mmCIF file of C-alpha atoms in Angstrom:
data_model
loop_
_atom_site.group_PDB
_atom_site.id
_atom_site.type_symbol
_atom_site.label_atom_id
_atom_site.label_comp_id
_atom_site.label_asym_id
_atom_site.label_seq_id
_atom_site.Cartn_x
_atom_site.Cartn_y
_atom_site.Cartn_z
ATOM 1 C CA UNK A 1 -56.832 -15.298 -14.327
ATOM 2 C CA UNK A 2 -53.181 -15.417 -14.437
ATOM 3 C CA UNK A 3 -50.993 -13.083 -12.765
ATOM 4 C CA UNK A 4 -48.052 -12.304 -14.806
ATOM 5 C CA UNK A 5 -45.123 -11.807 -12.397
ATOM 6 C CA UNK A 6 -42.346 -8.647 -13.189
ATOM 7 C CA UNK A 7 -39.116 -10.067 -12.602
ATOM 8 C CA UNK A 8 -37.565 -8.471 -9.502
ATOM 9 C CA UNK A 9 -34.585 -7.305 -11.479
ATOM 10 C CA UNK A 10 -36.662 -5.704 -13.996
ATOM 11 C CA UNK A 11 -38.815 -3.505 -11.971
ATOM 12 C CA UNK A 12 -35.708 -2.160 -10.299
ATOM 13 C CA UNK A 13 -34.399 -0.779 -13.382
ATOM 14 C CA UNK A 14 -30.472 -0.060 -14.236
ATOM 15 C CA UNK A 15 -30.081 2.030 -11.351
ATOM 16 C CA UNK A 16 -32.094 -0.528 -9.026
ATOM 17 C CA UNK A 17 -29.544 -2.869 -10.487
ATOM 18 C CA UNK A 18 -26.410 -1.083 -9.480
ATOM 19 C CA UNK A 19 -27.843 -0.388 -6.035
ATOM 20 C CA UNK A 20 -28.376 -3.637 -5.430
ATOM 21 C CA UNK A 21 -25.094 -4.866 -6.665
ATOM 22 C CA UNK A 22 -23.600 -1.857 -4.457
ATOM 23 C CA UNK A 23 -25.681 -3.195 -1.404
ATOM 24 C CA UNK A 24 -24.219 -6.715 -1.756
ATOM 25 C CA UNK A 25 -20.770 -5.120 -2.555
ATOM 26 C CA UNK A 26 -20.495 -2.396 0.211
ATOM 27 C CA UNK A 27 -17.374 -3.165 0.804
ATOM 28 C CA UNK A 28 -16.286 -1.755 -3.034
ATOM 29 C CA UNK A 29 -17.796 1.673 -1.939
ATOM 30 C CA UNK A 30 -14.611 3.099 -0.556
ATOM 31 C CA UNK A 31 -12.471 2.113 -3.579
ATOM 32 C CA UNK A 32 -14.722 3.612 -6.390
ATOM 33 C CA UNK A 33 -15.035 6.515 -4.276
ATOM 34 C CA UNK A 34 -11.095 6.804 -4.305
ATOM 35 C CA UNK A 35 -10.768 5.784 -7.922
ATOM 36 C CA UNK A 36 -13.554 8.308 -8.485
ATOM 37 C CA UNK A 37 -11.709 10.900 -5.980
ATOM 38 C CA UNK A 38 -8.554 10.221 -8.708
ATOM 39 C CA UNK A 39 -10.059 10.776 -12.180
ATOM 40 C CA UNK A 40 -11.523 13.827 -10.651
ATOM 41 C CA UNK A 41 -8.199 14.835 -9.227
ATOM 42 C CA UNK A 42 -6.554 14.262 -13.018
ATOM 43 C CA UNK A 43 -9.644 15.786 -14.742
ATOM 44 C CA UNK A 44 -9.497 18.881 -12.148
ATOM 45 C CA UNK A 45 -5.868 19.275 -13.159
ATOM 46 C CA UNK A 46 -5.819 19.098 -16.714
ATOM 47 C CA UNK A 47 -8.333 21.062 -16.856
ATOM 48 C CA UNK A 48 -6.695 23.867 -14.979
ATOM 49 C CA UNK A 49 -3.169 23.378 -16.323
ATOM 50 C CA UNK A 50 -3.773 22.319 -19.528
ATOM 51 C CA UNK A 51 -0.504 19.394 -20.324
ATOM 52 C CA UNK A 52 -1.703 17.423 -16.970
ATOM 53 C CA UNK A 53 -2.694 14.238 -18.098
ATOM 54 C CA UNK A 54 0.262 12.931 -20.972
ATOM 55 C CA UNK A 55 2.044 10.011 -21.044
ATOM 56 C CA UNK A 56 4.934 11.043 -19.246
ATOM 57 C CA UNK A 57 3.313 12.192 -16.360
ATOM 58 C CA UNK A 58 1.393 9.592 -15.522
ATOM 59 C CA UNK A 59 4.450 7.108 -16.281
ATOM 60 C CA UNK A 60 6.266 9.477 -13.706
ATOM 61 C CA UNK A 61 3.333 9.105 -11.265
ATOM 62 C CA UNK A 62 4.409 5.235 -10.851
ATOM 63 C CA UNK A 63 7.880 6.145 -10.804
ATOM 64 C CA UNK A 64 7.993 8.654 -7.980
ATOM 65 C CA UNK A 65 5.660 6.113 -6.017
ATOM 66 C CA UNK A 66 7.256 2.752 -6.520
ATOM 67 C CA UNK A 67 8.492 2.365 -2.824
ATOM 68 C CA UNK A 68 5.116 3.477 -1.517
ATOM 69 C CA UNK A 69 3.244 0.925 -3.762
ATOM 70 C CA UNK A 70 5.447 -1.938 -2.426
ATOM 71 C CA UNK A 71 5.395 -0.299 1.190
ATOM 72 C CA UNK A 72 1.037 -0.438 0.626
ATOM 73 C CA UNK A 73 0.717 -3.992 -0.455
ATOM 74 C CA UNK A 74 2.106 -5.361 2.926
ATOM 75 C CA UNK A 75 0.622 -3.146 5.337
ATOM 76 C CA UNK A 76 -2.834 -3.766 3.063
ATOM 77 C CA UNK A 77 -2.026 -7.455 4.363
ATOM 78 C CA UNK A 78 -1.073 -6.479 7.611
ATOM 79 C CA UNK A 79 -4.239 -4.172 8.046
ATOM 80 C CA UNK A 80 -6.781 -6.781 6.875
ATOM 81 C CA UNK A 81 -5.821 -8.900 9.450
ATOM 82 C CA UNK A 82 -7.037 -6.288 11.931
ATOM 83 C CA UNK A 83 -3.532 -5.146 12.639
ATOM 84 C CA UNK A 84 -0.786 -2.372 11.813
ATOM 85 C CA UNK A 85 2.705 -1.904 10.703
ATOM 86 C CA UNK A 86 4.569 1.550 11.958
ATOM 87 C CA UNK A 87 7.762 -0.047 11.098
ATOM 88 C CA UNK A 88 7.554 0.122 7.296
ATOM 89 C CA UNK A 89 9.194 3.388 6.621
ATOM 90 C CA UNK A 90 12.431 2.901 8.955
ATOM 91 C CA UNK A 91 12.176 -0.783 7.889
ATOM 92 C CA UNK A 92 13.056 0.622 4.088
ATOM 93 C CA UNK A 93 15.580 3.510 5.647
ATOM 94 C CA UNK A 94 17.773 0.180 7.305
ATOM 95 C CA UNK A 95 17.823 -1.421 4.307
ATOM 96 C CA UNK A 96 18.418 0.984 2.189
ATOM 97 C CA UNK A 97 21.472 2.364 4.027
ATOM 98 C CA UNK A 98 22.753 -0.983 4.487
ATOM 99 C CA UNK A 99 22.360 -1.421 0.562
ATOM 100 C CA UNK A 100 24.662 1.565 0.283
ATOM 101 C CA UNK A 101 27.383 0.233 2.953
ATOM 102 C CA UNK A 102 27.981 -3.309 1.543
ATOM 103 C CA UNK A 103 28.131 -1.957 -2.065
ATOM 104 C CA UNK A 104 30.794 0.405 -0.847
ATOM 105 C CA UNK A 105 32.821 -2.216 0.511
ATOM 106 C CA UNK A 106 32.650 -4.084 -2.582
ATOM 107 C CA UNK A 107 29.738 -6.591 -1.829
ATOM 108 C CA UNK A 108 28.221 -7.313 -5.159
ATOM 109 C CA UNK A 109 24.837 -6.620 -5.722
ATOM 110 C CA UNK A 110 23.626 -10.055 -6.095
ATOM 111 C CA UNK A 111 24.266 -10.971 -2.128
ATOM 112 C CA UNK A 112 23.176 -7.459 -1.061
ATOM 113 C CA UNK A 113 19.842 -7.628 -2.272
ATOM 114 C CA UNK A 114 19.161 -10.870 -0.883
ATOM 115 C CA UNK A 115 20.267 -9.450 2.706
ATOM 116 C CA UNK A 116 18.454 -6.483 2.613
ATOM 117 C CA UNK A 117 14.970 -8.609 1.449
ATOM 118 C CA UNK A 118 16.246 -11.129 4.306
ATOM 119 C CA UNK A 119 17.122 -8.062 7.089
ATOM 120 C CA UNK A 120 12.990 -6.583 6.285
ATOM 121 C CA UNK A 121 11.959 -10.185 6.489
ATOM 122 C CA UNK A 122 14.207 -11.101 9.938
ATOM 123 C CA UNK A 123 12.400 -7.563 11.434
ATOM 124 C CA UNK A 124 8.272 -8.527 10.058
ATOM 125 C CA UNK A 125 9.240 -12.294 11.514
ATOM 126 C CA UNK A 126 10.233 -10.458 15.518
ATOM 127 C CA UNK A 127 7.164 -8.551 14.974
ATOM 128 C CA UNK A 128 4.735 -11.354 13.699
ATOM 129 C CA UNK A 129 6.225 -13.315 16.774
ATOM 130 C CA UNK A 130 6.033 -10.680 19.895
ATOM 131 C CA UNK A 131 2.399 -9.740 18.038
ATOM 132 C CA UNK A 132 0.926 -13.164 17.553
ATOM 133 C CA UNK A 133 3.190 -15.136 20.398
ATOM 134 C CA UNK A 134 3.821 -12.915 23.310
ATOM 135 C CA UNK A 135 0.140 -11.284 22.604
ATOM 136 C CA UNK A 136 1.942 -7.846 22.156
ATOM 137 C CA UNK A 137 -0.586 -5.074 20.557
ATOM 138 C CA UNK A 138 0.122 -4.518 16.696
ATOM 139 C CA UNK A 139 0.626 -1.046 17.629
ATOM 140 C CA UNK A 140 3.238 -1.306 20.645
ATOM 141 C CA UNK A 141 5.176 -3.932 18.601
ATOM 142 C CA UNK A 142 5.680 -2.353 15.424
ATOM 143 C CA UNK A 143 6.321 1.423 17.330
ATOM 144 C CA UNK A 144 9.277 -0.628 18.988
ATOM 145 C CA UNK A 145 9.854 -1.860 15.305
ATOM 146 C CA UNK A 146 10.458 1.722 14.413
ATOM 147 C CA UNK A 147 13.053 2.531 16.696
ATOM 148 C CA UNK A 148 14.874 -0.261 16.105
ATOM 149 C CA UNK A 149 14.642 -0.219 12.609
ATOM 150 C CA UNK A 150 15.760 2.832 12.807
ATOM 151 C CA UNK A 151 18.713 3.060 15.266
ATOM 152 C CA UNK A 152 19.767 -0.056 13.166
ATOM 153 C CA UNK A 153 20.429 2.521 10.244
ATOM 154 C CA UNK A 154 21.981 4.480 12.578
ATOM 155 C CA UNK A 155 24.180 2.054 13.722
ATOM 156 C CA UNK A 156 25.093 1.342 9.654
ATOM 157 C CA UNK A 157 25.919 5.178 9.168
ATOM 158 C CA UNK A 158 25.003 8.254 10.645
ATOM 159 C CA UNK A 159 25.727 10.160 6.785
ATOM 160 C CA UNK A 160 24.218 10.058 3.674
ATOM 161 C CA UNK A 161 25.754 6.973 1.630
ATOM 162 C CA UNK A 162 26.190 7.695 -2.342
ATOM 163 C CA UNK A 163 25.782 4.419 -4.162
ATOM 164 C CA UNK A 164 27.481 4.096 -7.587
ATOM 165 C CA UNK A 165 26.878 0.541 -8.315
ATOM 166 C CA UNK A 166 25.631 0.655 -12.133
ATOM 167 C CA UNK A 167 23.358 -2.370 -11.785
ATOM 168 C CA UNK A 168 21.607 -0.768 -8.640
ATOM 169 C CA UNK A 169 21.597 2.584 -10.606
ATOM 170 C CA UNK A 170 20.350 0.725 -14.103
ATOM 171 C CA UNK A 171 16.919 -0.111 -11.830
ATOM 172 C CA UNK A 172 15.902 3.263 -12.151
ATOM 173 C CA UNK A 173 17.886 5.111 -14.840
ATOM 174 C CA UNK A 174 16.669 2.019 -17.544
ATOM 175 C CA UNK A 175 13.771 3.463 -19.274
ATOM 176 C CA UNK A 176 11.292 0.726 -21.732
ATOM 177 C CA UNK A 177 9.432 2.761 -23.512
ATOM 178 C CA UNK A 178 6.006 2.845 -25.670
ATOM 179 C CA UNK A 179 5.324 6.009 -27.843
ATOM 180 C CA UNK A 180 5.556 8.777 -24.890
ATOM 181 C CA UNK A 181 5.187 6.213 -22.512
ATOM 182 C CA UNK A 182 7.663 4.818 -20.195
ATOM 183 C CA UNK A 183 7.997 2.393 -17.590
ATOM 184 C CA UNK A 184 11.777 1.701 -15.447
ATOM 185 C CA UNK A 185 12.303 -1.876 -13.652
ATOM 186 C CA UNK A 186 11.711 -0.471 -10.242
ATOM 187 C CA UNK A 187 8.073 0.479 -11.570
ATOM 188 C CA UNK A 188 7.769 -2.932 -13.150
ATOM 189 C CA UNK A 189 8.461 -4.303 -9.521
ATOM 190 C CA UNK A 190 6.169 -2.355 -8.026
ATOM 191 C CA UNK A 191 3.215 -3.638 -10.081
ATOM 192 C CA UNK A 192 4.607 -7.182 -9.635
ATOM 193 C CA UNK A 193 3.873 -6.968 -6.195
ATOM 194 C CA UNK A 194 0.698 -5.282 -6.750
ATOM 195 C CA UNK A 195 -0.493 -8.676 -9.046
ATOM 196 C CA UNK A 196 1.413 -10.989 -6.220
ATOM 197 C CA UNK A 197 -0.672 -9.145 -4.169
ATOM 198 C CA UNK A 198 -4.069 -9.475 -5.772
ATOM 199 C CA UNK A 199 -3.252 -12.948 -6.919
ATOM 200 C CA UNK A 200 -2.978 -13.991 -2.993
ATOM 201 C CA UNK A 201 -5.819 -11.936 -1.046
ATOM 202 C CA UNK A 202 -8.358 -13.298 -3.585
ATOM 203 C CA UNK A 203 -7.402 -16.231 -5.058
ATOM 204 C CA UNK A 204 -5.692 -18.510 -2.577
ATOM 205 C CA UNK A 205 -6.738 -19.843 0.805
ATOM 206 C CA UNK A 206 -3.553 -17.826 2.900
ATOM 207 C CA UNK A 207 -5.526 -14.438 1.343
ATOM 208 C CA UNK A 208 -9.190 -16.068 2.462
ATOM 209 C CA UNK A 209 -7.706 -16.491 5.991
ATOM 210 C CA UNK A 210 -6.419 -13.141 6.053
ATOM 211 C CA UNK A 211 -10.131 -12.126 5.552
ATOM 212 C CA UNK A 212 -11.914 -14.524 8.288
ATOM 213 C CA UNK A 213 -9.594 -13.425 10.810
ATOM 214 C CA UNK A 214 -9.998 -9.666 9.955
ATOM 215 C CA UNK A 215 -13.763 -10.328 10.397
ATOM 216 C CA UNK A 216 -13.622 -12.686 13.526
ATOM 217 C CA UNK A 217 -10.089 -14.182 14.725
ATOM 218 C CA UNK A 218 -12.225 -16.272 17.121
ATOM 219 C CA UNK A 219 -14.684 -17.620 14.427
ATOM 220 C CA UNK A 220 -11.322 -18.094 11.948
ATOM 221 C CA UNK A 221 -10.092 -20.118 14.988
ATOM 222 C CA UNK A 222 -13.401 -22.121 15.411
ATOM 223 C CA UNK A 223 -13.431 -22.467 11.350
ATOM 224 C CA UNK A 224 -9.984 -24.429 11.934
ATOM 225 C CA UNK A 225 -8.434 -21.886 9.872
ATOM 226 C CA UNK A 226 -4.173 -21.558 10.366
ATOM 227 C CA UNK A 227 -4.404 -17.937 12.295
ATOM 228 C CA UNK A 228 -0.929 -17.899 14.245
ATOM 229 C CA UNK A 229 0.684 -19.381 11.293
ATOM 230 C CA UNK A 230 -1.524 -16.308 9.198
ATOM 231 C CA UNK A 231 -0.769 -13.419 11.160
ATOM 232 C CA UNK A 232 2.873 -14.095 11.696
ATOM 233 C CA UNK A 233 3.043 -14.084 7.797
ATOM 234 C CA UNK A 234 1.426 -11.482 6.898
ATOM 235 C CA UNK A 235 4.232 -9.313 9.093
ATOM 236 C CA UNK A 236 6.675 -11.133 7.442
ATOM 237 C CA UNK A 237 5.587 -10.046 4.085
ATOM 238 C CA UNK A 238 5.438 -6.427 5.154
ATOM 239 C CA UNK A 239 8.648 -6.554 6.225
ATOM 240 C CA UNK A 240 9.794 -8.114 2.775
ATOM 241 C CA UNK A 241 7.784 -5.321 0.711
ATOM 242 C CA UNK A 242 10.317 -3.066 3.547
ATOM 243 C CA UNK A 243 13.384 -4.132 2.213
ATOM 244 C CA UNK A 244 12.158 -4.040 -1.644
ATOM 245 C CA UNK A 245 10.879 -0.591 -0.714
ATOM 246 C CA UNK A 246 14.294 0.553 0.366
ATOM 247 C CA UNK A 247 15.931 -1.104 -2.516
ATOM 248 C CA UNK A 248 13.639 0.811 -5.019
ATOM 249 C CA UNK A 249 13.900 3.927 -3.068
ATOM 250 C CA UNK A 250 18.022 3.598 -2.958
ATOM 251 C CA UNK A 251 17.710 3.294 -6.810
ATOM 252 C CA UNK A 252 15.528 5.514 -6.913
ATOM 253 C CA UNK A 253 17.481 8.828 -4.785
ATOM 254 C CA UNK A 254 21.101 7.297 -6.135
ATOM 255 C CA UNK A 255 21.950 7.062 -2.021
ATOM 256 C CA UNK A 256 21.239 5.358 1.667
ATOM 257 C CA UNK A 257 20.022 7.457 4.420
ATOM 258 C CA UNK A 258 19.269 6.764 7.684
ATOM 259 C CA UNK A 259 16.660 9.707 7.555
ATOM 260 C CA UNK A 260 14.961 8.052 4.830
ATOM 261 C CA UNK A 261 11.333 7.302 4.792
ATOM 262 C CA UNK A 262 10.398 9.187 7.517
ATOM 263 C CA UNK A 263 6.986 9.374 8.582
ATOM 264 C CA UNK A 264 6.516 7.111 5.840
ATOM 265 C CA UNK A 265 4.666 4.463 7.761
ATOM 266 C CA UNK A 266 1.883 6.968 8.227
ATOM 267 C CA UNK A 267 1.560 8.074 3.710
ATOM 268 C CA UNK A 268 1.345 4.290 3.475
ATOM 269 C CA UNK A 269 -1.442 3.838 6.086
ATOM 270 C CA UNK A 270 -3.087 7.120 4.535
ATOM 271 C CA UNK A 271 -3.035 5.604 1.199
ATOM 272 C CA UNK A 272 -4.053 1.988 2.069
ATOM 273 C CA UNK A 273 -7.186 3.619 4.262
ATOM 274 C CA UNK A 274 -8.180 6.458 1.277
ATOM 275 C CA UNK A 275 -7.773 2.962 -1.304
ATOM 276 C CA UNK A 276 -11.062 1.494 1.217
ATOM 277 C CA UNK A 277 -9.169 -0.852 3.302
ATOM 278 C CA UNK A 278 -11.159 -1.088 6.898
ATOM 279 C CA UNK A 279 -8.680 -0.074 9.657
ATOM 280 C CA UNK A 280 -11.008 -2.326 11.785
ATOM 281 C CA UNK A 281 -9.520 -5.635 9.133
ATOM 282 C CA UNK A 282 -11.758 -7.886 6.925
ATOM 283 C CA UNK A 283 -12.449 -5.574 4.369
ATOM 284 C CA UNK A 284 -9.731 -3.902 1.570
ATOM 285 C CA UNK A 285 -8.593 -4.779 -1.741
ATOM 286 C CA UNK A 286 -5.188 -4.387 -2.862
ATOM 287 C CA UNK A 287 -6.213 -2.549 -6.478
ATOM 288 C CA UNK A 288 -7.908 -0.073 -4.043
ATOM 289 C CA UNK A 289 -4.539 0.575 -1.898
ATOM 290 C CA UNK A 290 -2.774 1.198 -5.328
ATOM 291 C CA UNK A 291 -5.995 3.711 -6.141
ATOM 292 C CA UNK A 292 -4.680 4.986 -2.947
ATOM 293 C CA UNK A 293 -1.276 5.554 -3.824
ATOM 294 C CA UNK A 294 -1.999 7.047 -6.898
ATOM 295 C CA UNK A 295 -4.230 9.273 -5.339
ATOM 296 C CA UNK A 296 -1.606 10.269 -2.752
ATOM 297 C CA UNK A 297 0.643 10.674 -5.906
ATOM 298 C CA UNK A 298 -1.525 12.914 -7.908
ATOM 299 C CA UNK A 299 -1.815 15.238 -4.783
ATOM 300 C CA UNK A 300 1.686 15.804 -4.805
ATOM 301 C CA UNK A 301 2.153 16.602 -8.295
ATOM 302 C CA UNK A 302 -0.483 18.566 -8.485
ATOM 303 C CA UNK A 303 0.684 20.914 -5.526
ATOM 304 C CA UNK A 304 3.900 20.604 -7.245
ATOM 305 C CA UNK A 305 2.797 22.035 -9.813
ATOM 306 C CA UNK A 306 1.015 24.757 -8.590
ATOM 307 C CA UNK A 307 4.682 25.480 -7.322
ATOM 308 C CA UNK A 308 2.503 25.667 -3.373
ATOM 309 C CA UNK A 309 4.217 24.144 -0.056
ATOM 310 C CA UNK A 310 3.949 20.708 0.231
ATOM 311 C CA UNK A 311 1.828 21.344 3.452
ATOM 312 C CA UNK A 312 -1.083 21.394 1.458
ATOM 313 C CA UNK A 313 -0.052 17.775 1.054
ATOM 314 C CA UNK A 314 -0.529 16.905 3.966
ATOM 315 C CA UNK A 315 -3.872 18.986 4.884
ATOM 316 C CA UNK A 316 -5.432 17.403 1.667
ATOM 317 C CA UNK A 317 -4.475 13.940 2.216
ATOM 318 C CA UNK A 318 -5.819 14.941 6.000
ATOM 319 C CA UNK A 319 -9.003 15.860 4.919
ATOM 320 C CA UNK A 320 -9.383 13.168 2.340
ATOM 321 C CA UNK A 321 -8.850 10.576 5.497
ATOM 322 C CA UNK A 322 -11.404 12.171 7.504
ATOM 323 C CA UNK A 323 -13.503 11.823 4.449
ATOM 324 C CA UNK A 324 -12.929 8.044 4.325
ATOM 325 C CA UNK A 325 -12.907 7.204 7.844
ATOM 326 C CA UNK A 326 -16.129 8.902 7.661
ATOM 327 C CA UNK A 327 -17.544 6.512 4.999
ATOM 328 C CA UNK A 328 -15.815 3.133 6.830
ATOM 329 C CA UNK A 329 -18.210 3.886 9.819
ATOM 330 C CA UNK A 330 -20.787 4.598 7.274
ATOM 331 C CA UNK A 331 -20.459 1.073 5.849
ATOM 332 C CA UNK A 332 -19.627 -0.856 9.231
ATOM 333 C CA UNK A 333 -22.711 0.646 10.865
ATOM 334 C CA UNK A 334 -25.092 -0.560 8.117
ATOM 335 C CA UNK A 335 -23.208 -4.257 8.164
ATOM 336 C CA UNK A 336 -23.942 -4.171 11.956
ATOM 337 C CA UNK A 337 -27.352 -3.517 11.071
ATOM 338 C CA UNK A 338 -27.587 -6.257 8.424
ATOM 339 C CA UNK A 339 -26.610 -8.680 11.087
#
């Protein structure tokens, strides 16, 4: 008699389905919990106040977070790779307040936005060096990235810098619009180097390196894989997204600060950590560091809203990053186990 087999599939059902797919795809967890943490958040809010979710706040939502979504796409890098970047947010506050000091001596804008991509990129490079090179912990050689960053936009100007520069000024104040909707250039920049971003993590062998050595540096080494070469690049690119980050943000606040951006560093690491990157490297996705942002974004207008300090800000973002770290040990205990 012939035993009619159930396909395994079958027996498990939908829901047997999705828990399998979610057992091969663990690493996904964290990001559809934040993207499930944000339609919650926007669903909480309009419910309560009632004109939440339109077109013209969630087309401000990019715009207020431009800088950070640049600021998240290189530390995402940076963090895969097992390491960290403190230096982001003074990175952006140098180049933004050098921005404002060669516009007002009469630099046009065309050489100072080279320089101020080429001054983050000269600052990632040191750092990708002393890290990678001089075997200098991520976390010792971006903090000294920080300071001198920062005393570098000290040395620039010790004041607030107005910038009046109409083409700097058109990045923000240029508004394309679709019905209610509206997107500016810096926000079309920011989702440029979201897609630059996904292109390279996922689709090219530089993005499948940054993986292997997130999950083993020594077994990327063994697998002849470019990891000096890697690493140093990836600090490179943060300090790139720096400069565009203070360029955006300069557009953005009309001036240069030296004071800008700070504690920064820290929202960016927040955000990329709530989108499901592992601080631990390997595992991350840049579309979850953008869920991230947004998440961090909604927060803020939401508090804003309620017309409550901003320190609720911060304890909700705290708790949410408890909440996540929580589930990363979740998820690297049961790949420990799987091994």
């Amino acid at each position: 008699m012939t035993r009619l087999e159930t396909p395994r599939n079958a027996r498990r059902g939908p829901s047997g389905s999705f828990g399998a797919f979610m057992s091969r795809r663990s690493s996904l967890m964290p990001t559809f919990t934040a993207l499930a943490i944000l339609l919650l958040l926007l669903g909480g809010a309009h419910a309560y106040f009632g004109n939440f979710v339109t077109p013209s706040n969630l087309s401000a939502l990019l715009l207020d977070n431009a800088y950070l979504l640049i600021l998240a796409v290189g530390v995402t890098l940076v963090i895969l790779t097992g390491g960290i970047d403190l230096s982001v947010g003074s990175v952006m506050a140098f180049t933004g307040i050098l921005c404002a000091k060669l516009l007002s001596d009469g630099v046009p804008p065309i050489i100072v936005v080279p320089v101020m991509i080429a001054g983050g990129a000269l600052i990632g490079l040191l750092l990708g060096v002393l890290v990678q090179y001089f075997d200098v912990q991520p976390f010792i050689a971006t903090l000294a990235g920080l300071f001198l960053a920062r005393g570098l936009a000290f040395v620039v100007s010790q004041s607030s810098m107005r910038v009046e520069d109409p083409a700097i000024l058109w990045l923000q104040s240029e508004r394309f619009r679709l019905g209610d909707w509206y997107i500016t250039p810096t926000g079309i920049m920011a989702l440029l180097v979201v897609a630059i971003g996904v292109f390279v993590t996922q689709w090219t062998r530089f993005g499948r390196t940054i993986y292997a050595i997130g999950g083993s540096e020594q077994s990327a080494r063994l697998m002849g894989l470019n990891v000096a070469r890697t690493k140093v690049l990836v600090y490179l690119i943060s300090g790139v997204c720096g400069g565009l980050a203070g360029l955006t943000l300069t557009a953005y606040s009309g001036a240069g600060y030296p004071l800008n951006g700070v504690g920064t560093e820290l929202d960016t690491i927040a955000a990329v950590v709530i989108g499901g990157t592992l601080l631990t490297g390997g595992t991350g996705y840049v579309m979850g560091s953008m869920i991230g942002v947004l998440v961090f974004g909604t927060i803020k207008s939401v508090i804003s809203f309620m017309g409550a300090e901003q320190s609720w800000t911060r304890i909700i973002i705290g708790t949410l990053l408890l909440l996540f770290i929580v589930v990363q040990r979740v998820i690297v205990a049961r790949s420990e186990r799987g091994h």
